[in-house]
Coordinates of N, CA and C in Angstrom, one line a residue:
M26 N 1.3 17.1 19.6 CA 0.7 16.4 18.5 C 1.2 15.0 18.5
R27 N 0.3 14.0 18.5 CA 0.8 12.6 18.5 C 0.8 12.1 17.1
K28 N 1.9 11.5 16.7 CA 2.0 11.0 15.3 C 2.4 9.5 15.3
H29 N 1.9 8.8 14.3 CA 2.4 7.5 14.0 C 3.5 7.6 13.0
V30 N 4.4 6.6 13.1 CA 5.5 6.6 12.2 C 5.5 5.3 11.4
L31 N 5.7 5.4 10.0 CA 5.7 4.3 9.2 C 7.0 4.3 8.4
T32 N 7.8 3.2 8.6 CA 9.2 3.2 8.0 C 9.3 2.1 7.0
V33 N 9.9 2.4 5.9 CA 10.2 1.4 4.8 C 11.7 1.4 4.6
L34 N 12.3 0.2 4.6 CA 13.8 0.1 4.4 C 13.9 -0.7 3.1
L35 N 14.6 0.0 2.1 CA 14.9 -0.7 0.8 C 16.3 -1.2 0.8
M36 N 16.5 -2.5 0.9 CA 17.8 -3.1 0.9 C 18.2 -3.7 -0.4
G37 N 19.5 -3.7 -0.7 CA 19.9 -4.1 -2.0 C 19.6 -2.9 -3.0
V38 N 19.3 -3.2 -4.2 CA 19.0 -2.2 -5.1 C 17.7 -2.6 -5.8
L39 N 17.0 -1.5 -6.3 CA 15.6 -1.8 -6.7 C 15.4 -1.8 -8.2
A40 N 14.2 -2.3 -8.7 CA 14.0 -2.4 -10.1 C 12.6 -2.0 -10.5
F41 N 12.5 -1.5 -11.8 CA 11.2 -1.2 -12.5 C 11.2 0.0 -13.4
G42 N 10.2 0.2 -14.6 CA 10.2 1.3 -15.6 C 8.9 1.2 -16.5
A43 N 8.7 1.8 -17.7 CA 7.5 2.0 -18.3 C 6.9 0.7 -18.8
G44 N 5.6 0.4 -18.5 CA 5.0 -0.9 -18.9 C 4.7 -0.8 -20.4
N45 N 4.5 -2.0 -20.9 CA 4.2 -2.1 -22.3 C 3.3 -3.3 -22.6
A46 N 2.1 -3.0 -23.2 CA 1.1 -4.1 -23.4 C 1.7 -5.2 -24.3
A47 N 2.7 -4.9 -25.1 CA 3.3 -5.9 -26.0 C 4.2 -6.9 -25.3
Y48 N 4.5 -6.7 -24.0 CA 5.4 -7.6 -23.3 C 4.7 -9.0 -23.3
G49 N 5.6 -10.0 -23.5 CA 5.1 -11.4 -23.3 C 5.6 -11.9 -22.0
F50 N 4.8 -12.8 -21.3 CA 5.1 -13.3 -20.0 C 5.2 -14.8 -20.1
E51 N 6.4 -15.3 -19.9 CA 6.6 -16.8 -20.1 C 7.1 -17.4 -18.8
L52 N 6.8 -18.6 -18.5 CA 7.3 -19.3 -17.4 C 8.2 -20.5 -17.9
D53 N 9.2 -20.8 -17.1 CA 10.0 -21.9 -17.4 C 9.2 -23.2 -17.2
R54 N 9.5 -24.2 -18.0 CA 8.8 -25.5 -17.9 C 9.3 -26.3 -16.7
E55 N 10.5 -26.0 -16.2 CA 11.0 -26.7 -15.0 C 10.3 -26.2 -13.7
P56 N 10.3 -27.0 -12.7 CA 9.7 -26.6 -11.4 C 10.3 -25.3 -11.0
D57 N 9.5 -24.3 -10.5 CA 10.0 -23.0 -10.2 C 10.2 -22.8 -8.7
A58 N 11.4 -22.4 -8.3 CA 11.7 -22.3 -6.9 C 11.0 -21.2 -6.2
L59 N 10.5 -20.2 -7.0 CA 9.7 -19.1 -6.4 C 8.4 -19.5 -5.9
I60 N 7.8 -20.6 -6.4 CA 6.4 -21.0 -6.0 C 6.5 -21.5 -4.6
P61 N 5.7 -20.9 -3.7 CA 5.8 -21.3 -2.3 C 5.0 -22.6 -2.0
L62 N 5.4 -23.3 -1.0 CA 4.7 -24.5 -0.6 C 3.2 -24.2 -0.2
R63 N 3.0 -23.1 0.5 CA 1.7 -22.6 0.8 C 1.6 -21.2 0.5
G64 N 0.8 -20.8 -0.5 CA 0.7 -19.5 -0.9 C -0.1 -19.3 -2.2
V65 N 0.2 -18.2 -2.9 CA -0.5 -18.0 -4.2 C 0.5 -17.4 -5.2
T66 N 0.4 -17.7 -6.5 CA 1.3 -17.3 -7.5 C 0.5 -16.8 -8.7
S67 N 1.1 -16.0 -9.6 CA 0.5 -15.6 -10.8 C 1.6 -15.3 -11.8
S68 N 1.3 -15.7 -13.1 CA 2.3 -15.4 -14.2 C 1.8 -14.1 -14.9
V69 N 0.8 -13.4 -14.4 CA 0.3 -12.2 -15.0 C 0.4 -11.1 -14.1
P70 N 1.0 -9.9 -14.5 CA 1.1 -8.8 -13.6 C -0.3 -8.2 -13.2
A71 N -0.4 -7.6 -12.0 CA -1.6 -6.9 -11.6 C -1.6 -5.5 -12.1
D72 N -2.6 -5.2 -12.9 CA -2.7 -3.8 -13.4 C -3.5 -2.9 -12.5
R73 N -4.1 -3.4 -11.5 CA -4.9 -2.6 -10.5 C -4.5 -3.0 -9.1
W74 N -4.6 -2.1 -8.2 CA -4.2 -2.3 -6.8 C -5.0 -3.5 -6.2
D75 N -6.3 -3.6 -6.5 CA -7.1 -4.7 -5.9 C -6.8 -6.1 -6.5
Y76 N -5.9 -6.1 -7.5 CA -5.4 -7.4 -8.0 C -4.0 -7.7 -7.5
G77 N -3.5 -6.8 -6.7 CA -2.1 -6.9 -6.2 C -2.0 -7.9 -5.1
F78 N -0.8 -8.2 -4.7 CA -0.5 -9.2 -3.6 C -0.2 -8.4 -2.3
L79 N -0.6 -8.9 -1.2 CA -0.5 -8.2 0.1 C 0.5 -8.8 1.0
T80 N 1.0 -8.0 1.9 CA 1.8 -8.5 3.0 C 1.6 -7.5 4.2
G81 N 1.9 -8.0 5.4 CA 1.8 -7.1 6.6 C 2.1 -7.8 7.8
N82 N 2.1 -7.1 8.9 CA 2.5 -7.7 10.2 C 1.4 -7.5 11.3
G83 N 0.2 -7.1 10.8 CA -0.9 -6.9 11.8 C -1.1 -5.4 12.1
R84 N -0.1 -4.6 11.9 CA -0.2 -3.2 12.2 C 0.1 -2.4 10.9
M85 N 1.2 -2.7 10.2 CA 1.5 -2.1 8.9 C 1.2 -3.1 7.8
G86 N 0.8 -2.6 6.6 CA 0.6 -3.4 5.5 C 1.1 -2.8 4.2
A87 N 1.2 -3.6 3.1 CA 1.6 -3.2 1.8 C 0.9 -4.0 0.7
I88 N 0.6 -3.3 -0.4 CA 0.0 -3.9 -1.6 C 1.0 -3.7 -2.7
V89 N 1.4 -4.8 -3.4 CA 2.3 -4.7 -4.6 C 1.5 -5.0 -5.8
Y90 N 1.6 -4.0 -6.8 CA 1.0 -4.3 -8.1 C 1.7 -3.5 -9.2
G91 N 1.5 -3.8 -10.4 CA 2.1 -3.1 -11.5 C 2.8 -4.0 -12.5
Q92 N 3.3 -3.4 -13.5 CA 4.1 -4.2 -14.6 C 5.5 -4.5 -14.1
P93 N 6.2 -5.4 -14.8 CA 7.6 -5.7 -14.4 C 8.5 -4.5 -14.3
T94 N 8.3 -3.5 -15.2 CA 9.2 -2.4 -15.2 C 8.6 -1.1 -14.6
V95 N 7.4 -1.2 -14.2 CA 6.8 -0.1 -13.5 C 5.9 -0.6 -12.4
E96 N 6.4 -0.5 -11.1 CA 5.6 -1.1 -10.0 C 5.3 -0.1 -9.0
T97 N 4.2 -0.3 -8.3 CA 3.7 0.5 -7.2 C 3.5 -0.3 -6.0
I98 N 4.0 0.2 -4.9 CA 3.8 -0.4 -3.6 C 3.0 0.6 -2.7
V99 N 1.8 0.2 -2.3 CA 1.0 1.1 -1.4 C 1.2 0.6 0.0
F100 N 1.5 1.6 0.9 CA 1.8 1.3 2.3 C 0.6 1.9 3.1
N101 N 0.2 1.2 4.2 CA -0.8 1.7 5.1 C -0.5 1.2 6.5
H102 N -1.3 1.7 7.4 CA -1.1 1.5 8.8 C -2.5 1.4 9.5
E103 N -2.6 0.5 10.5 CA -4.0 0.3 11.1 C -4.6 1.5 11.7
R104 N -3.8 2.5 12.1 CA -4.3 3.7 12.8 C -4.6 4.9 11.9
L105 N -4.4 4.7 10.6 CA -4.6 5.8 9.6 C -6.1 6.0 9.2
Y106 N -6.9 6.5 10.2 CA -8.2 6.9 10.0 C -8.3 8.4 10.3
L107 N -8.8 9.2 9.3 CA -8.9 10.6 9.5 C -9.9 11.0 10.5
P108 N -9.4 11.6 11.6 CA -10.4 12.0 12.7 C -11.3 13.1 12.1
R109 N -12.6 12.9 12.2 CA -13.5 13.9 11.7 C -14.3 14.5 12.9
P110 N -14.6 15.7 12.9 CA -15.5 16.3 14.0 C -16.8 15.5 14.1
R111 N -17.1 15.2 15.4 CA -18.3 14.4 15.7 C -19.5 15.3 16.0
P112 N -20.6 15.1 15.2 CA -21.9 15.8 15.6 C -22.4 15.3 16.9
E113 N -23.3 16.0 17.5 CA -24.0 15.5 18.7 C -24.8 14.3 18.4
M114 N -24.7 13.3 19.2 CA -25.4 12.1 18.9 C -26.9 12.2 19.2
P115 N -27.8 11.7 18.4 CA -29.2 11.8 18.7 C -29.6 10.8 19.8
D116 N -30.6 11.2 20.5 CA -31.1 10.3 21.6 C -32.2 9.4 21.0
L117 N -31.8 8.1 20.8 CA -32.7 7.1 20.3 C -33.1 6.0 21.3
G118 N -32.6 6.2 22.5 CA -32.9 5.1 23.5 C -34.4 4.9 23.7
K119 N -35.2 6.0 23.7 CA -36.6 5.9 24.0 C -37.3 5.2 22.9
F120 N -36.7 5.0 21.7 CA -37.3 4.3 20.6 C -37.0 2.8 20.6
L121 N -36.2 2.4 21.5 CA -35.6 1.0 21.4 C -36.8 0.0 21.4
P122 N -37.8 0.1 22.2 CA -38.9 -1.0 22.2 C -39.5 -1.0 20.8
E123 N -39.7 0.1 20.2 CA -40.3 0.1 18.8 C -39.4 -0.5 17.8
V124 N -38.1 -0.2 17.9 CA -37.1 -0.8 17.0 C -37.1 -2.3 17.1
R125 N -37.1 -2.8 18.3 CA -37.2 -4.3 18.5 C -38.4 -4.9 17.9
R126 N -39.6 -4.2 18.1 CA -40.8 -4.7 17.5 C -40.7 -4.7 16.0
L127 N -40.2 -3.7 15.4 CA -40.1 -3.7 13.9 C -39.1 -4.8 13.4
I128 N -38.0 -5.0 14.2 CA -37.1 -6.1 13.8 C -37.8 -7.4 13.7
R129 N -38.6 -7.7 14.8 CA -39.4 -9.0 14.9 C -40.4 -9.1 13.8
E130 N -41.1 -8.0 13.6 CA -42.3 -8.1 12.7 C -42.1 -7.7 11.3
E131 N -41.2 -6.8 11.0 CA -41.0 -6.3 9.6 C -39.6 -6.4 9.1
G132 N -38.6 -6.7 10.0 CA -37.3 -6.9 9.5 C -36.3 -5.8 9.9
Y133 N -35.0 -6.1 9.7 CA -34.0 -5.1 10.0 C -34.0 -3.9 9.2
G134 N -34.3 -4.0 7.9 CA -34.3 -2.8 7.0 C -35.3 -1.8 7.5
V135 N -36.5 -2.2 7.8 CA -37.5 -1.3 8.3 C -37.1 -0.6 9.6
A136 N -36.6 -1.5 10.5 CA -36.2 -0.9 11.8 C -35.0 0.1 11.6
R137 N -34.1 -0.1 10.7 CA -33.0 0.8 10.5 C -33.6 2.1 9.9
E138 N -34.5 2.0 9.0 CA -35.1 3.2 8.4 C -35.8 4.0 9.4
F139 N -36.5 3.4 10.3 CA -37.2 4.1 11.4 C -36.2 4.8 12.3
S140 N -35.1 4.1 12.6 CA -34.1 4.7 13.5 C -33.5 6.0 12.8
M141 N -33.2 5.9 11.5 CA -32.6 7.0 10.8 C -33.6 8.2 10.7
Q142 N -34.8 7.9 10.6 CA -35.8 9.0 10.5 C -35.9 9.7 11.9
R143 N -35.9 9.0 13.0 CA -36.0 9.6 14.3 C -34.7 10.4 14.6
A144 N -33.6 9.9 14.1 CA -32.3 10.7 14.2 C -32.4 11.9 13.4
A145 N -32.9 11.9 12.2 CA -32.9 13.1 11.3 C -33.8 14.2 11.9
E146 N -34.9 13.7 12.7 CA -35.8 14.7 13.3 C -35.1 15.5 14.4
Q147 N -34.0 15.0 14.9 CA -33.2 15.7 15.9 C -32.0 16.5 15.4
G148 N -31.9 16.6 14.1 CA -30.9 17.4 13.5 C -30.0 16.5 12.6
Q149 N -29.1 17.1 11.8 CA -28.3 16.4 10.9 C -27.4 15.4 11.6
F150 N -27.3 14.2 11.1 CA -26.5 13.1 11.8 C -25.7 12.4 10.8
D151 N -24.4 12.4 10.9 CA -23.5 11.7 10.0 C -23.0 10.4 10.8
Y152 N -23.5 9.3 10.4 CA -23.2 8.1 11.1 C -22.0 7.3 10.6
H153 N -21.3 7.9 9.6 CA -20.2 7.2 9.0 C -19.0 7.2 9.9
S154 N -18.2 6.2 9.8 CA -17.0 6.2 10.6 C -15.9 7.1 10.0
D155 N -14.8 7.3 10.8 CA -13.7 8.1 10.2 C -13.2 7.4 8.9
P156 N -12.9 8.1 7.9 CA -12.5 7.5 6.6 C -11.0 7.0 6.7
F157 N -10.8 5.8 6.2 CA -9.4 5.3 6.1 C -8.6 5.9 5.0
H158 N -7.3 6.1 5.1 CA -6.5 6.6 4.0 C -5.2 5.8 4.1
V159 N -4.5 5.8 2.9 CA -3.2 5.1 2.8 C -2.2 6.0 3.3
A160 N -1.0 5.5 3.7 CA 0.1 6.3 4.1 C 0.8 7.0 3.0
F161 N 1.3 6.2 2.0 CA 1.9 6.8 0.8 C 2.1 5.7 -0.2
E162 N 2.5 6.0 -1.4 CA 2.8 5.1 -2.5 C 4.3 5.2 -2.8
L163 N 4.9 4.1 -3.1 CA 6.3 4.0 -3.6 C 6.3 3.6 -5.0
K164 N 6.9 4.3 -5.9 CA 7.0 4.0 -7.3 C 8.4 3.5 -7.7
L165 N 8.5 2.4 -8.4 CA 9.8 1.8 -8.8 C 9.7 1.7 -10.3
E166 N 10.8 2.3 -11.0 CA 10.8 2.2 -12.4 C 12.2 1.8 -12.9
M167 N 12.2 0.8 -13.9 CA 13.4 0.4 -14.5 C 13.2 -0.1 -15.9
P168 N 13.8 0.5 -16.9 CA 13.6 0.0 -18.3 C 14.2 -1.4 -18.5
A169 N 13.5 -2.1 -19.3 CA 14.0 -3.5 -19.7 C 14.9 -3.4 -20.9
E170 N 15.9 -4.3 -21.0 CA 16.7 -4.5 -22.2 C 16.1 -5.7 -23.0
G171 N 15.4 -5.4 -24.0 CA 14.7 -6.4 -24.8 C 13.4 -6.8 -24.2
K172 N 13.0 -8.1 -24.5 CA 11.7 -8.6 -24.1 C 11.7 -9.1 -22.7
V173 N 10.7 -8.8 -22.0 CA 10.5 -9.3 -20.6 C 10.0 -10.8 -20.7
T174 N 10.6 -11.7 -20.0 CA 10.2 -13.1 -20.0 C 10.3 -13.6 -18.5
N175 N 9.8 -14.8 -18.3 CA 10.0 -15.6 -17.1 C 9.4 -14.8 -15.9
Y176 N 8.3 -14.1 -16.1 CA 7.7 -13.3 -15.1 C 6.9 -14.2 -14.1
L177 N 7.0 -13.9 -12.8 CA 6.2 -14.6 -11.8 C 6.1 -13.8 -10.6
R178 N 5.0 -13.7 -10.0 CA 4.8 -13.1 -8.7 C 4.2 -14.1 -7.7
A179 N 4.5 -13.9 -6.4 CA 4.1 -14.9 -5.5 C 3.9 -14.3 -4.1
T180 N 3.0 -14.9 -3.3 CA 2.9 -14.5 -1.9 C 3.1 -15.9 -1.1
D181 N 4.1 -15.9 -0.2 CA 4.3 -17.0 0.7 C 3.5 -16.9 2.0
F182 N 2.5 -17.7 2.2 CA 1.6 -17.6 3.3 C 2.4 -17.9 4.6
Q183 N 3.5 -18.7 4.5 CA 4.2 -19.1 5.7 C 5.1 -18.0 6.2
T184 N 5.6 -17.1 5.3 CA 6.6 -16.1 5.7 C 6.0 -14.7 5.6
G185 N 4.9 -14.5 4.8 CA 4.4 -13.2 4.5 C 5.1 -12.5 3.4
E186 N 6.1 -13.1 2.8 CA 6.9 -12.5 1.8 C 6.2 -12.4 0.4
V187 N 6.2 -11.2 -0.2 CA 5.8 -11.1 -1.6 C 7.0 -11.0 -2.5
S188 N 7.0 -11.8 -3.6 CA 8.1 -11.8 -4.5 C 7.7 -11.6 -5.9
V189 N 8.5 -10.9 -6.7 CA 8.3 -10.6 -8.1 C 9.6 -10.9 -8.8
R190 N 9.5 -11.8 -9.8 CA 10.7 -12.2 -10.6 C 10.4 -12.0 -12.1
W191 N 11.4 -11.5 -12.8 CA 11.3 -11.4 -14.2 C 12.7 -11.3 -14.8
R192 N 12.8 -11.5 -16.2 CA 14.1 -11.5 -16.8 C 14.0 -10.6 -18.1
D193 N 15.1 -10.0 -18.4 CA 15.3 -9.4 -19.7 C 16.5 -9.9 -20.4
D194 N 17.1 -9.2 -21.4 CA 18.2 -9.7 -22.1 C 19.5 -9.6 -21.3
D195 N 19.5 -8.8 -20.2 CA 20.7 -8.6 -19.4 C 20.8 -9.6 -18.2
A196 N 19.7 -9.8 -17.5 CA 19.8 -10.5 -16.2 C 18.4 -10.9 -15.8
T197 N 18.3 -11.6 -14.7 CA 17.1 -11.9 -14.0 C 17.0 -11.1 -12.7
Y198 N 15.8 -10.5 -12.5 CA 15.6 -9.5 -11.4 C 14.6 -10.1 -10.4
L199 N 14.9 -9.9 -9.1 CA 14.1 -10.5 -8.0 C 13.8 -9.4 -7.0
R200 N 12.5 -9.1 -6.7 CA 12.2 -8.2 -5.7 C 11.4 -9.0 -4.6
R201 N 11.8 -8.8 -3.3 CA 11.2 -9.5 -2.2 C 10.8 -8.5 -1.1
L202 N 9.6 -8.5 -0.7 CA 9.1 -7.6 0.3 C 8.4 -8.3 1.4
F203 N 8.7 -7.9 2.7 CA 8.0 -8.4 3.8 C 7.9 -7.2 4.9
V204 N 7.0 -7.4 5.8 CA 6.9 -6.4 6.9 C 7.2 -7.1 8.2
S205 N 8.3 -6.6 8.8 CA 8.8 -7.2 10.1 C 7.9 -7.0 11.2
R206 N 7.6 -8.1 12.0 CA 6.8 -7.9 13.2 C 7.6 -7.4 14.3
P207 N 8.8 -7.9 14.7 CA 9.5 -7.3 15.8 C 10.0 -5.9 15.6
D208 N 10.4 -5.6 14.3 CA 11.0 -4.2 14.1 C 10.0 -3.2 13.5
N209 N 8.8 -3.7 13.1 CA 7.7 -2.9 12.6 C 8.2 -2.0 11.4
V210 N 8.9 -2.5 10.5 CA 9.3 -1.8 9.3 C 9.1 -2.8 8.1
A211 N 8.8 -2.2 6.9 CA 8.7 -2.9 5.7 C 10.1 -3.0 5.1
V212 N 10.5 -4.1 4.6 CA 11.8 -4.3 4.0 C 11.7 -4.9 2.6
L213 N 12.3 -4.2 1.6 CA 12.2 -4.6 0.2 C 13.6 -4.8 -0.3
S214 N 13.9 -6.0 -0.8 CA 15.2 -6.3 -1.4 C 15.0 -6.5 -2.9
I215 N 15.9 -5.9 -3.7 CA 15.8 -6.0 -5.1 C 17.2 -6.4 -5.6
T216 N 17.4 -7.5 -6.3 CA 18.7 -8.0 -6.7 C 18.6 -8.4 -8.2
A217 N 19.8 -8.4 -8.8 CA 19.9 -8.9 -10.2 C 20.9 -10.1 -10.2
S218 N 20.7 -11.0 -11.2 CA 21.6 -12.1 -11.3 C 23.0 -11.8 -11.8
E219 N 23.1 -10.6 -12.4 CA 24.4 -10.1 -12.9 C 24.8 -8.8 -12.3
A220 N 26.1 -8.7 -11.9 CA 26.5 -7.5 -11.2 C 26.4 -6.3 -12.1
G221 N 26.1 -5.1 -11.6 CA 26.0 -3.9 -12.3 C 24.9 -3.7 -13.3
R222 N 23.9 -4.6 -13.2 CA 22.8 -4.5 -14.1 C 21.5 -3.8 -13.6
L223 N 21.6 -3.2 -12.4 CA 20.4 -2.5 -11.9 C 20.5 -1.0 -12.2
N224 N 19.5 -0.5 -12.9 CA 19.4 0.9 -13.2 C 17.9 1.2 -13.0
L225 N 17.7 2.1 -12.1 CA 16.3 2.4 -11.7 C 16.1 3.7 -11.1
T226 N 14.8 4.1 -11.0 CA 14.4 5.3 -10.2 C 13.4 4.9 -9.1
I227 N 13.5 5.6 -8.0 CA 12.6 5.4 -6.9 C 12.0 6.7 -6.5
S228 N 10.7 6.7 -6.5 CA 10.0 8.0 -6.2 C 8.8 7.7 -5.3
A229 N 8.3 8.7 -4.6 CA 7.1 8.6 -3.8 C 6.3 9.9 -4.1
P230 N 5.2 9.8 -4.7 CA 4.4 11.0 -5.1 C 4.0 11.8 -3.9
P231 N 3.7 13.1 -4.0 CA 3.2 13.9 -2.9 C 1.8 13.3 -2.5
I232 N 1.5 13.5 -1.2 CA 0.2 13.1 -0.7 C -0.8 14.2 -1.0
A233 N -1.7 13.8 -1.9 CA -2.7 14.8 -2.3 C -4.1 14.5 -1.6
H234 N -4.3 15.0 -0.5 CA -5.5 14.9 0.3 C -5.9 16.2 0.9
E235 N -7.1 16.6 0.7 CA -7.5 17.9 1.1 C -7.5 18.1 2.7
L236 N -7.5 17.0 3.4 CA -7.5 17.0 4.8 C -6.2 16.7 5.5
I237 N -5.1 16.6 4.6 CA -3.8 16.3 5.2 C -2.8 17.3 4.7
E238 N -2.1 17.9 5.6 CA -1.1 18.9 5.2 C 0.2 18.2 5.2
S239 N 0.9 18.0 4.1 CA 2.0 17.1 3.9 C 3.2 17.9 3.4
T240 N 4.4 17.5 4.0 CA 5.7 18.0 3.6 C 6.6 16.9 3.2
R241 N 7.1 16.9 2.0 CA 8.0 15.7 1.6 C 9.4 16.2 1.4
H242 N 10.3 15.4 1.8 CA 11.8 15.7 1.6 C 12.4 14.5 0.8
V243 N 13.2 14.8 -0.2 CA 13.9 13.8 -1.0 C 15.4 14.1 -0.9
E244 N 16.2 13.1 -0.4 CA 17.6 13.2 -0.4 C 18.2 12.1 -1.1
T245 N 19.5 12.0 -1.2 CA 20.1 10.9 -2.0 C 19.7 9.5 -1.6
E246 N 19.5 9.3 -0.3 CA 19.1 7.9 0.2 C 17.9 7.9 1.1
W247 N 17.2 9.0 1.1 CA 16.0 9.2 1.9 C 14.8 9.8 1.2
I248 N 13.6 9.3 1.5 CA 12.4 10.0 1.2 C 11.6 10.1 2.5
T249 N 11.2 11.3 2.9 CA 10.5 11.4 4.2 C 9.2 12.2 4.0
Y250 N 8.2 11.9 4.8 CA 7.0 12.7 4.8 C 6.7 13.2 6.2
E251 N 6.3 14.4 6.4 CA 5.7 14.9 7.7 C 4.2 15.3 7.4
N252 N 3.3 14.6 8.0 CA 1.9 14.8 7.6 C 1.1 15.2 8.9
A253 N 0.3 16.2 8.8 CA -0.6 16.7 9.9 C -2.0 16.7 9.4
Y254 N -2.9 16.3 10.2 CA -4.4 16.4 9.9 C -4.8 17.9 10.0
R255 N -5.6 18.3 9.0 CA -6.0 19.7 9.0 C -7.1 20.0 10.0
E256 N -8.0 19.1 10.2 CA -9.2 19.3 11.0 C -9.2 18.8 12.4
S257 N -8.1 18.2 12.8 CA -8.0 17.6 14.1 C -6.5 17.4 14.5
P258 N -6.2 17.3 15.8 CA -4.8 17.1 16.2 C -4.3 15.7 15.7
G259 N -3.0 15.7 15.6 CA -2.3 14.4 15.2 C -2.0 14.4 13.7
G260 N -1.4 13.2 13.4 CA -0.9 13.0 12.0 C 0.0 11.8 12.0
Y261 N 0.9 11.7 11.0 CA 1.8 10.6 10.9 C 3.0 11.0 10.1
D262 N 4.1 10.3 10.3 CA 5.3 10.5 9.5 C 5.6 9.2 8.8
S263 N 6.3 9.3 7.6 CA 6.8 8.1 6.9 C 8.2 8.4 6.5
A264 N 9.0 7.3 6.4 CA 10.4 7.4 6.1 C 10.8 6.2 5.2
V265 N 11.4 6.5 4.1 CA 12.0 5.5 3.2 C 13.5 5.6 3.2
R266 N 14.2 4.6 3.5 CA 15.7 4.6 3.4 C 16.1 3.7 2.3
V267 N 17.0 4.1 1.4 CA 17.5 3.3 0.3 C 19.0 3.0 0.6
I268 N 19.3 1.7 0.6 CA 20.7 1.2 0.8 C 21.1 0.5 -0.5
H269 N 22.1 1.1 -1.2 CA 22.5 0.5 -2.5 C 23.9 -0.1 -2.2
R270 N 24.1 -1.3 -2.8 CA 25.4 -2.0 -2.7 C 26.0 -1.9 -4.0
G271 N 27.0 -1.1 -4.1 CA 27.7 -0.9 -5.4 C 26.9 0.2 -6.2
G272 N 27.4 0.6 -7.3 CA 26.8 1.5 -8.2 C 26.8 2.9 -7.6
R273 N 25.9 3.8 -8.1 CA 25.9 5.2 -7.7 C 24.5 5.6 -7.4
A274 N 24.3 6.5 -6.5 CA 23.0 7.1 -6.2 C 23.0 8.6 -6.3
R275 N 21.9 9.2 -6.8 CA 21.8 10.6 -6.9 C 20.3 11.0 -6.9
T276 N 20.1 12.2 -6.7 CA 18.7 12.7 -6.8 C 18.5 13.4 -8.2
D277 N 17.3 13.3 -8.7 CA 16.9 13.9 -10.0 C 15.5 14.5 -9.7
N278 N 15.4 15.8 -9.4 CA 14.2 16.4 -9.0 C 13.7 15.7 -7.8
D279 N 12.5 15.0 -7.8 CA 12.0 14.4 -6.6 C 12.2 12.8 -6.7
R280 N 13.2 12.4 -7.4 CA 13.4 11.0 -7.5 C 14.8 10.6 -7.1
I281 N 15.0 9.4 -6.6 CA 16.3 8.8 -6.3 C 16.7 7.9 -7.5
V282 N 17.8 8.1 -8.1 CA 18.3 7.4 -9.2 C 19.4 6.5 -8.8
I283 N 19.3 5.2 -9.1 CA 20.4 4.2 -8.8 C 21.0 3.8 -10.2
C284 N 22.3 3.8 -10.3 CA 22.9 3.5 -11.6 C 24.0 2.4 -11.4
D285 N 24.0 1.4 -12.3 CA 25.0 0.4 -12.4 C 25.2 -0.4 -11.0

């Protein structure tokens, strides 16, 4: 069984916890060092994945979205297309002259409909490609002390780094994510401006897909998946390693908890 491997390395300590619509988001009036020379920034969190910021290395990718205290990172890989059984292909070669005539005289839509009708006459034909699926999601949670201010997220087009910065009554927190091209791993660093102020949980939900048989393992500093496709050979594995500098790490059910 051939598998692809997707690895995420969490360096430093991480941040995030329950979002609140009452949060205010404020920017300093002074020039902001987080704003890249070439890139995109937002002072508003992304509440949906399609509003998130992206990074990748051409093979692996990640989407970052969510509130300051509850964030989701979606990881994917270029090879993660579910192999589906292929029906016998219809023989449409003999209709090619007629298809070309229809394109010239009546347009592409009519020619396509003609081709699909001829295919249907030869039996059921599913012309869709293998469906794409994500690798897994990483959830970061950290409660804020007081009001969240000074929020900013950015993508640096020159480095591919996605950054999220915010402040509460205790400290300023910075998360930085990039996907290494030479090492082919995603690296996430989360730091605080004050020592001992990071308290958070890290989790990765089970993979709920009817065509993927998934086994998840959670240890004090590791979250791993072993995934096999149900209807075809192959699959993929994913690994998350958490490295904390200072403080304490423990497991709580299926979550990794970092304290102080």
